[in-house]
Amino acid sequence: MHIGDILNDKCVDTIVSVRGWVYRSRESGRLIFTVIRDSTGIVQVVVEKGVVSSEEFELAKRATIESSIEVEGKCSKEPKAVTGYEIHATKIRIYQIAENFPITKDKSDEFLLDIRHLWLRSREMTAIMKMRDTILDSIRDFMREKDYHEVDPPMFVGGMVEGGSTLFEVPYFGEKAYLTQSSQFYLEAFMFSLESVYTISPSFRAEKSRTRRHVTEFSHYEAEAAWVQNQQMMDLEEELIVFIAQRLLSSNKEELEVVKRDLNKVKAIEKPFYRYRYEKVIDIGRQKGLQLSDMADLGEKEERAITEDFDKPMFVYNFPTQLKPFYHRQDPEDPSHVLNHDLLAPEGYGEVIGGGERIWDKDELISRMKSDNLNPEDYQWYVDLRSYGSVPHSGFGLGVDRLLTWLAGLDHINKAIPFPRTIRRLKP
RNA sequence: GCCGCUGUAGCUUAGUUGGUAGAGCACCCGGCUGUUAACCGGGAGGUCACCGGUUCGAGCCCGGUCAGCGGCGCCA
């Protein structure tokens, strides 16, 4: 029996039994108030001297915070109890008396990261992990509905990546391997058989970034689809984000309240999103007083300034070609720009998606590599994909952790990740 | 990588002009017949990050080291 199941009028006057962990404990003479938590919620248990055996009463007295416990008793409605109902204990069993739990009411973000393995039990983290589960689940439901296939790209990769300074190098039987930064190229390979594919896999970046949106290991949701154009991909993403937000509102209202999220901000995520060309966004930035050159890349500061007053997400499309990596397809009518897009979340959260059309012509791909000073031989298999019935296609990559950070209104990406990895943190 | 800030009990912290290290929470003991991260009384808990210097005397001043945080840069 779970606590969530008994928190309603049907339990009144019935004998219930719950198992869980001691969340709070207070004693007052011949009464002990013990709040128990399990994965579904918390409930107050009253232990009264004389109602339980004196051995059990002493046991309840010694039940420290986080002790594992099982209680049987009569359920009643009680306005004074935290969740409105309480259990009047008749039997108590303790599985383990917990050692002194290090988390008390005074705690800093850093301390909570040091003991994340224990902080995971908190109501906040429990709520965030439930919302994370909802997001992952809704992505899969949505993609299945759209006839996309989930695939598993490799995490160990060879040297085939742009640049190289941001790769994690790992020893591999006398050779060098790297942890993948993105599964995009592999999804493009899958695309030639399954047409529409996606993955939710980790990506690794050895960037020495110290910002509230960067981690070295993140959950990367990437998709790639044949025959799809840039604007159509934006349509799909728009529908997807709205779908996830709606699912979160319907499944996790309680959790959103635990993290004190303003529900109106989530309700505001509706179609259509703003859709502006790159130049238009530069103009918006200038109106907000930012000093931006015509070819300025949008850094974190710019994104925050531009999006903080927006109530809905904003697509920025057709960036200058020189700002984007070689595989982005140039607009045939305006080769100085590529057919790409970023999705910027509102309230200053910034980029959550980057995507666009990929170059599908082999010669075009090779010439773009050369003008970016890359050696096509280093990308042999990626180029080879264009040799056998190449087709127009588009894709995108979404940072799941950034999406959750935004939707839950968190102030730092490391609150959205169970065990965040940053330049300075590898434990626990 | 650069700039800035911080480091005092398990946690959160106060510490005046350089003059005997203080509190709250947690913990232990006692009290309380309805508590809401209760309350009341008592107790224990300190290499003031580390190394060196100045001084009669350093948590405080000076130099260095380390660690953490914030920002910038970097960032398919």
GROMACS .gro file of N, CA, C and O in nm, chain A residues 182-273:
model
  368
  182SER      N    1   2.772   1.422  -2.996
  182SER     CA    2   2.642   1.431  -3.061
  182SER      C    3   2.625   1.306  -3.143
  182SER      O    4   2.722   1.253  -3.197
  183SER      N    5   2.502   1.258  -3.153
  183SER     CA    6   2.478   1.137  -3.231
  183SER      C    7   2.425   1.168  -3.370
  183SER      O    8   2.385   1.078  -3.443
  184GLN      N    9   2.428   1.294  -3.405
  184GLN     CA   10   2.366   1.337  -3.531
  184GLN      C   11   2.413   1.258  -3.653
  184GLN      O   12   2.331   1.211  -3.732
  185PHE      N   13   2.544   1.244  -3.669
  185PHE     CA   14   2.595   1.177  -3.789
  185PHE      C   15   2.547   1.032  -3.796
  185PHE      O   16   2.517   0.980  -3.903
  186TYR      N   17   2.539   0.970  -3.681
  186TYR     CA   18   2.492   0.830  -3.678
  186TYR      C   19   2.342   0.823  -3.710
  186TYR      O   20   2.297   0.731  -3.776
  187LEU      N   21   2.268   0.922  -3.661
  187LEU     CA   22   2.124   0.923  -3.694
  187LEU      C   23   2.105   0.938  -3.844
  187LEU      O   24   2.014   0.879  -3.903
  188GLU      N   25   2.192   1.016  -3.907
  188GLU     CA   26   2.182   1.031  -4.052
  188GLU      C   27   2.203   0.897  -4.122
  188GLU      O   28   2.140   0.869  -4.224
  189ALA      N   29   2.289   0.813  -4.066
  189ALA     CA   30   2.310   0.680  -4.123
  189ALA      C   31   2.184   0.594  -4.109
  189ALA      O   32   2.140   0.528  -4.202
  190PHE      N   33   2.124   0.598  -3.988
  190PHE     CA   34   2.000   0.522  -3.965
  190PHE      C   35   1.887   0.568  -4.058
  190PHE      O   36   1.802   0.490  -4.098
  191MET      N   37   1.888   0.697  -4.089
  191MET     CA   38   1.780   0.758  -4.166
  191MET      C   39   1.758   0.691  -4.302
  191MET      O   40   1.646   0.685  -4.353
  192PHE      N   41   1.868   0.635  -4.359
  192PHE     CA   42   1.856   0.576  -4.492
  192PHE      C   43   1.776   0.446  -4.492
  192PHE      O   44   1.738   0.396  -4.597
  193SER      N   45   1.751   0.390  -4.375
  193SER     CA   46   1.664   0.273  -4.372
  193SER      C   47   1.533   0.303  -4.299
  193SER      O   48   1.425   0.272  -4.347
  194LEU      N   49   1.541   0.370  -4.187
  194LEU     CA   50   1.421   0.390  -4.105
  194LEU      C   51   1.349   0.523  -4.135
  194LEU      O   52   1.242   0.549  -4.081
  195GLU      N   53   1.412   0.607  -4.212
  195GLU     CA   54   1.359   0.736  -4.256
  195GLU      C   55   1.346   0.840  -4.145
  195GLU      O   56   1.397   0.951  -4.157
  196SER      N   57   1.272   0.806  -4.040
  196SER     CA   58   1.258   0.902  -3.929
  196SER      C   59   1.306   0.836  -3.801
  196SER      O   60   1.249   0.734  -3.759
  197VAL      N   61   1.410   0.892  -3.741
  197VAL     CA   62   1.470   0.827  -3.625
  197VAL      C   63   1.499   0.929  -3.515
  197VAL      O   64   1.509   1.049  -3.540
  198TYR      N   65   1.512   0.877  -3.393
  198TYR     CA   66   1.552   0.965  -3.283
  198TYR      C   67   1.623   0.882  -3.178
  198TYR      O   68   1.617   0.759  -3.178
  199THR      N   69   1.692   0.953  -3.089
  199THR     CA   70   1.758   0.887  -2.978
  199THR      C   71   1.755   0.981  -2.858
  199THR      O   72   1.748   1.103  -2.875
  200ILE      N   73   1.759   0.922  -2.741
  200ILE     CA   74   1.781   1.000  -2.619
  200ILE      C   75   1.905   0.938  -2.554
  200ILE      O   76   1.896   0.831  -2.495
  201SER      N   77   2.017   0.999  -2.575
  201SER     CA   78   2.145   0.942  -2.532
  201SER      C   79   2.229   1.051  -2.469
  201SER      O   80   2.209   1.169  -2.496
  202PRO      N   81   2.327   1.010  -2.391
  202PRO     CA   82   2.417   1.112  -2.337
  202PRO      C   83   2.507   1.170  -2.445
  202PRO      O   84   2.542   1.099  -2.540
  203SER      N   85   2.542   1.296  -2.432
  203SER     CA   86   2.648   1.356  -2.511
  203SER      C   87   2.747   1.415  -2.412
  203SER      O   88   2.708   1.454  -2.302
  204PHE      N   89   2.872   1.419  -2.453
  204PHE     CA   90   2.979   1.463  -2.362
  204PHE      C   91   3.055   1.579  -2.423
  204PHE      O   92   3.091   1.575  -2.541
  205ARG      N   93   3.079   1.682  -2.346
  205ARG     CA   94   3.155   1.797  -2.394
  205ARG      C   95   3.260   1.833  -2.290
  205ARG      O   96   3.227   1.860  -2.175
  206ALA      N   97   3.384   1.835  -2.334
  206ALA     CA   98   3.493   1.867  -2.242
  206ALA      C   99   3.518   2.018  -2.235
  206ALA      O  100   3.629   2.062  -2.216
  207GLU      N  101   3.412   2.095  -2.249
  207GLU     CA  102   3.427   2.240  -2.244
  207GLU      C  103   3.443   2.286  -2.101
  207GLU      O  104   3.378   2.236  -2.011
  208LYS      N  105   3.529   2.386  -2.083
  208LYS     CA  106   3.554   2.433  -1.947
  208LYS      C  107   3.454   2.541  -1.909
  208LYS      O  108   3.489   2.641  -1.847
  209SER      N  109   3.331   2.521  -1.949
  209SER     CA  110   3.229   2.621  -1.924
  209SER      C  111   3.188   2.622  -1.778
  209SER      O  112   3.173   2.518  -1.717
  210ARG      N  113   3.170   2.740  -1.725
  210ARG     CA  114   3.123   2.754  -1.588
  210ARG      C  115   2.997   2.839  -1.590
  210ARG      O  116   2.998   2.952  -1.546
  211THR      N  117   2.892   2.787  -1.644
  211THR     CA  118   2.768   2.864  -1.648
  211THR      C  119   2.656   2.777  -1.593
  211THR      O  120   2.672   2.656  -1.576
  212ARG      N  121   2.542   2.838  -1.570
  212ARG     CA  122   2.430   2.764  -1.512
  212ARG      C  123   2.360   2.675  -1.615
  212ARG      O  124   2.265   2.607  -1.582
  213ARG      N  125   2.407   2.678  -1.740
  213ARG     CA  126   2.342   2.593  -1.841
  213ARG      C  127   2.433   2.485  -1.896
  213ARG      O  128   2.397   2.415  -1.988
  214HIS      N  129   2.555   2.476  -1.846
  214HIS     CA  130   2.650   2.381  -1.903
  214HIS      C  131   2.689   2.271  -1.807
  214HIS      O  132   2.721   2.296  -1.692
  215VAL      N  133   2.690   2.149  -1.858
  215VAL     CA  134   2.745   2.036  -1.785
  215VAL      C  135   2.829   1.955  -1.885
  215VAL      O  136   2.817   1.977  -2.006
  216THR      N  137   2.913   1.867  -1.837
  216THR     CA  138   3.000   1.793  -1.930
  216THR      C  139   2.931   1.669  -1.985
  216THR      O  140   2.971   1.616  -2.088
  217GLU      N  141   2.828   1.621  -1.914
  217GLU     CA  142   2.752   1.506  -1.962
  217GLU      C  143   2.606   1.546  -1.958
  217GLU      O  144   2.557   1.585  -1.853
  218PHE      N  145   2.539   1.539  -2.071
  218PHE     CA  146   2.398   1.577  -2.069
  218PHE      C  147   2.315   1.482  -2.154
  218PHE      O  148   2.366   1.405  -2.234
  219SER      N  149   2.187   1.488  -2.128
  219SER     CA  150   2.095   1.397  -2.197
  219SER      C  151   2.049   1.464  -2.326
  219SER      O  152   1.984   1.567  -2.324
  220HIS      N  153   2.087   1.404  -2.437
  220HIS     CA  154   2.068   1.465  -2.567
  220HIS      C  155   1.960   1.391  -2.644
  220HIS      O  156   1.973   1.271  -2.669
  221TYR      N  157   1.856   1.463  -2.675
  221TYR     CA  158   1.746   1.406  -2.754
  221TYR      C  159   1.762   1.459  -2.894
  221TYR      O  160   1.749   1.578  -2.919
  222GLU      N  161   1.795   1.368  -2.986
  222GLU     CA  162   1.823   1.411  -3.123
  222GLU      C  163   1.733   1.333  -3.219
  222GLU      O  164   1.701   1.217  -3.197
  223ALA      N  165   1.696   1.400  -3.328
  223ALA     CA  166   1.610   1.338  -3.428
  223ALA      C  167   1.661   1.374  -3.567
  223ALA      O  168   1.727   1.476  -3.585
  224GLU      N  169   1.630   1.288  -3.660
  224GLU     CA  170   1.672   1.311  -3.798
  224GLU      C  171   1.564   1.249  -3.886
  224GLU      O  172   1.516   1.138  -3.858
  225ALA      N  173   1.522   1.320  -3.992
  225ALA     CA  174   1.415   1.266  -4.076
  225ALA      C  175   1.439   1.298  -4.223
  225ALA      O  176   1.474   1.411  -4.258
  226ALA      N  177   1.418   1.197  -4.307
  226ALA     CA  178   1.431   1.214  -4.451
  226ALA      C  179   1.316   1.297  -4.505
  226ALA      O  180   1.204   1.294  -4.450
  227TRP      N  181   1.341   1.369  -4.612
  227TRP     CA  182   1.240   1.444  -4.686
  227TRP      C  183   1.183   1.563  -4.611
  227TRP      O  184   1.084   1.622  -4.656
  228VAL      N  185   1.240   1.597  -4.499
  228VAL     CA  186   1.183   1.706  -4.418
  228VAL      C  187   1.265   1.834  -4.437
  228VAL      O  188   1.387   1.830  -4.444
  229GLN      N  189   1.194   1.947  -4.447
  229GLN     CA  190   1.260   2.076  -4.463
  229GLN      C  191   1.266   2.152  -4.331
  229GLN      O  192   1.196   2.120  -4.236
  230ASN      N  193   1.348   2.256  -4.331
  230ASN     CA  194   1.372   2.333  -4.209
  230ASN      C  195   1.244   2.380  -4.141
  230ASN      O  196   1.226   2.358  -4.021
  231GLN      N  197   1.156   2.445  -4.215
  231GLN     CA  198   1.033   2.498  -4.153
  231GLN      C  199   0.943   2.387  -4.102
  231GLN      O  200   0.877   2.401  -3.999
  232GLN      N  201   0.942   2.274  -4.174
  232GLN     CA  202   0.860   2.161  -4.128
  232GLN      C  203   0.915   2.103  -3.997
  232GLN      O  204   0.839   2.059  -3.910
  233MET      N  205   1.049   2.105  -3.986
  233MET     CA  206   1.109   2.056  -3.863
  233MET      C  207   1.071   2.146  -3.746
  233MET      O  208   1.042   2.099  -3.636
  234MET      N  209   1.066   2.275  -3.773
  234MET     CA  210   1.022   2.368  -3.667
  234MET      C  211   0.878   2.340  -3.627
  234MET      O  212   0.842   2.347  -3.509
  235ASP      N  213   0.793   2.308  -3.726
  235ASP     CA  214   0.652   2.274  -3.695
  235ASP      C  215   0.646   2.157  -3.597
  235ASP      O  216   0.571   2.158  -3.500
  236LEU      N  217   0.729   2.055  -3.626
  236LEU     CA  218   0.730   1.936  -3.542
  236LEU      C  219   0.775   1.970  -3.400
  236LEU      O  220   0.715   1.927  -3.301
  237GLU      N  221   0.881   2.047  -3.391
  237GLU     CA  222   0.937   2.083  -3.260
  237GLU      C  223   0.838   2.164  -3.177
  237GLU      O  224   0.825   2.147  -3.056
  238GLU      N  225   0.768   2.253  -3.247
  238GLU     CA  226   0.668   2.336  -3.180
  238GLU      C  227   0.558   2.249  -3.119
  238GLU      O  228   0.523   2.262  -3.003
  239GLU      N  229   0.512   2.155  -3.200
  239GLU     CA  230   0.408   2.063  -3.153
  239GLU      C  231   0.458   1.979  -3.036
  239GLU      O  232   0.387   1.956  -2.938
  240LEU      N  233   0.582   1.936  -3.048
  240LEU     CA  234   0.645   1.855  -2.945
  240LEU      C  235   0.655   1.927  -2.811
  240LEU      O  236   0.617   1.875  -2.706
  241ILE      N  237   0.705   2.050  -2.815
  241ILE     CA  238   0.725   2.125  -2.691
  241ILE      C  239   0.590   2.152  -2.624
  241ILE      O  240   0.576   2.140  -2.501
  242VAL      N  241   0.489   2.185  -2.703
  242VAL     CA  242   0.356   2.208  -2.648
  242VAL      C  243   0.302   2.078  -2.586
  242VAL      O  244   0.246   2.078  -2.476
  243PHE      N  245   0.326   1.967  -2.655
  243PHE     CA  246   0.281   1.836  -2.606
  243PHE      C  247   0.343   1.805  -2.470
  243PHE      O  248   0.276   1.764  -2.376
  244ILE      N  249   0.473   1.828  -2.460
  244ILE     CA  250   0.543   1.800  -2.334
  244ILE      C  251   0.492   1.890  -2.222
  244ILE      O  252   0.466   1.845  -2.110
  245ALA      N  253   0.475   2.018  -2.254
  245ALA     CA  254   0.429   2.113  -2.152
  245ALA      C  255   0.289   2.076  -2.101
  245ALA      O  256   0.261   2.080  -1.981
  246GLN      N  257   0.202   2.036  -2.195
  246GLN     CA  258   0.067   1.996  -2.156
  246GLN      C  259   0.069   1.870  -2.069
  246GLN      O  260  -0.004   1.860  -1.970
  247ARG      N  261   0.154   1.775  -2.108
  247ARG     CA  262   0.163   1.651  -2.031
  247ARG      C  263   0.213   1.679  -1.889
  247ARG      O  264   0.165   1.622  -1.792
  248LEU      N  265   0.308   1.771  -1.881
  248LEU     CA  266   0.363   1.807  -1.750
  248LEU      C  267   0.254   1.870  -1.663
  248LEU      O  268   0.241   1.839  -1.545
  249LEU      N  269   0.174   1.955  -1.723
  249LEU     CA  270   0.067   2.021  -1.649
  249LEU      C  271  -0.037   1.921  -1.600
  249LEU      O  272  -0.090   1.932  -1.490
  250SER      N  273  -0.066   1.821  -1.685
  250SER     CA  274  -0.170   1.727  -1.645
  250SER      C  275  -0.118   1.620  -1.550
  250SER      O  276  -0.191   1.573  -1.464
  251SER      N  277   0.008   1.581  -1.563
  251SER     CA  278   0.061   1.471  -1.481
  251SER      C  279   0.137   1.517  -1.358
  251SER      O  280   0.154   1.439  -1.264
  252ASN      N  281   0.188   1.638  -1.359
  252ASN     CA  282   0.281   1.675  -1.252
  252ASN      C  283   0.249   1.810  -1.187
  252ASN      O  284   0.341   1.885  -1.151
  253LYS      N  285   0.122   1.838  -1.172
  253LYS     CA  286   0.084   1.964  -1.110
  253LYS      C  287   0.143   1.975  -0.969
  253LYS      O  288   0.198   2.078  -0.930
  254GLU      N  289   0.132   1.865  -0.895
  254GLU     CA  290   0.183   1.863  -0.758
  254GLU      C  291   0.333   1.889  -0.753
  254GLU      O  292   0.383   1.965  -0.671
  255GLU      N  293   0.405   1.824  -0.846
  255GLU     CA  294   0.551   1.840  -0.850
  255GLU      C  295   0.591   1.982  -0.889
  255GLU      O  296   0.688   2.036  -0.836
  256LEU      N  297   0.515   2.040  -0.983
  256LEU     CA  298   0.544   2.179  -1.021
  256LEU      C  299   0.525   2.272  -0.902
  256LEU      O  300   0.598   2.368  -0.884
  257GLU      N  301   0.427   2.237  -0.818
  257GLU     CA  302   0.405   2.319  -0.699
  257GLU      C  303   0.517   2.302  -0.597
  257GLU      O  304   0.558   2.397  -0.532
  258VAL      N  305   0.567   2.179  -0.586
  258VAL     CA  306   0.679   2.155  -0.493
  258VAL      C  307   0.799   2.243  -0.528
  258VAL      O  308   0.865   2.299  -0.441
  259VAL      N  309   0.826   2.257  -0.659
  259VAL     CA  310   0.940   2.341  -0.699
  259VAL      C  311   0.898   2.488  -0.720
  259VAL      O  312   0.975   2.568  -0.770
  260LYS      N  313   0.774   2.518  -0.677
  260LYS     CA  314   0.723   2.656  -0.680
  260LYS      C  315   0.720   2.718  -0.820
  260LYS      O  316   0.749   2.836  -0.837
  261ARG      N  317   0.686   2.636  -0.919
  261ARG     CA  318   0.678   2.686  -1.055
  261ARG      C  319   0.547   2.760  -1.074
  261ARG      O  320   0.441   2.712  -1.031
  262ASP      N  321   0.554   2.876  -1.138
  262ASP     CA  322   0.434   2.951  -1.175
  262ASP      C  323   0.367   2.877  -1.291
  262ASP      O  324   0.417   2.875  -1.403
  263LEU      N  325   0.253   2.815  -1.263
  263LEU     CA  326   0.186   2.733  -1.364
  263LEU      C  327   0.147   2.813  -1.488
  263LEU      O  328   0.142   2.760  -1.598
  264ASN      N  329   0.120   2.941  -1.471
  264ASN     CA  330   0.083   3.023  -1.586
  264ASN      C  331   0.193   3.031  -1.689
  264ASN      O  332   0.168   3.044  -1.809
  265LYS      N  333   0.316   3.024  -1.640
  265LYS     CA  334   0.430   3.030  -1.733
  265LYS      C  335   0.432   2.904  -1.820
  265LYS      O  336   0.475   2.908  -1.935
  266VAL      N  337   0.390   2.793  -1.764
  266VAL     CA  338   0.386   2.668  -1.841
  266VAL      C  339   0.264   2.665  -1.932
  266VAL      O  340   0.271   2.622  -2.047
  267LYS      N  341   0.153   2.717  -1.878
  267LYS     CA  342   0.030   2.721  -1.960
  267LYS      C  343   0.048   2.810  -2.083
  267LYS      O  344  -0.020   2.792  -2.184
  268ALA      N  345   0.136   2.908  -2.071
  268ALA     CA  346   0.156   3.004  -2.182
  268ALA      C  347   0.227   2.941  -2.302
  268ALA      O  348   0.235   3.002  -2.408
  269ILE      N  349   0.278   2.820  -2.285
  269ILE     CA  350   0.352   2.758  -2.395
  269ILE      C  351   0.252   2.699  -2.495
  269ILE      O  352   0.206   2.587  -2.483
  270GLU      N  353   0.215   2.781  -2.589
  270GLU     CA  354   0.115   2.742  -2.689
  270GLU      C  355   0.162   2.778  -2.828
  270GLU      O  356   0.246   2.866  -2.846
  271LYS      N  357   0.105   2.711  -2.926
  271LYS     CA  358   0.132   2.747  -3.065
  271LYS      C  359   0.059   2.877  -3.099
  271LYS      O  360  -0.049   2.901  -3.044
  272PRO      N  361   0.109   2.958  -3.191
  272PRO     CA  362   0.239   2.943  -3.256
  272PRO      C  363   0.350   3.010  -3.175
  272PRO      O  364   0.325   3.109  -3.108
  273PHE      N  365   0.471   2.953  -3.184
  273PHE     CA  366   0.587   3.018  -3.122
  273PHE      C  367   0.628   3.134  -3.213
  273PHE      O  368   0.589   3.142  -3.328
   0.00000   0.00000   0.00000
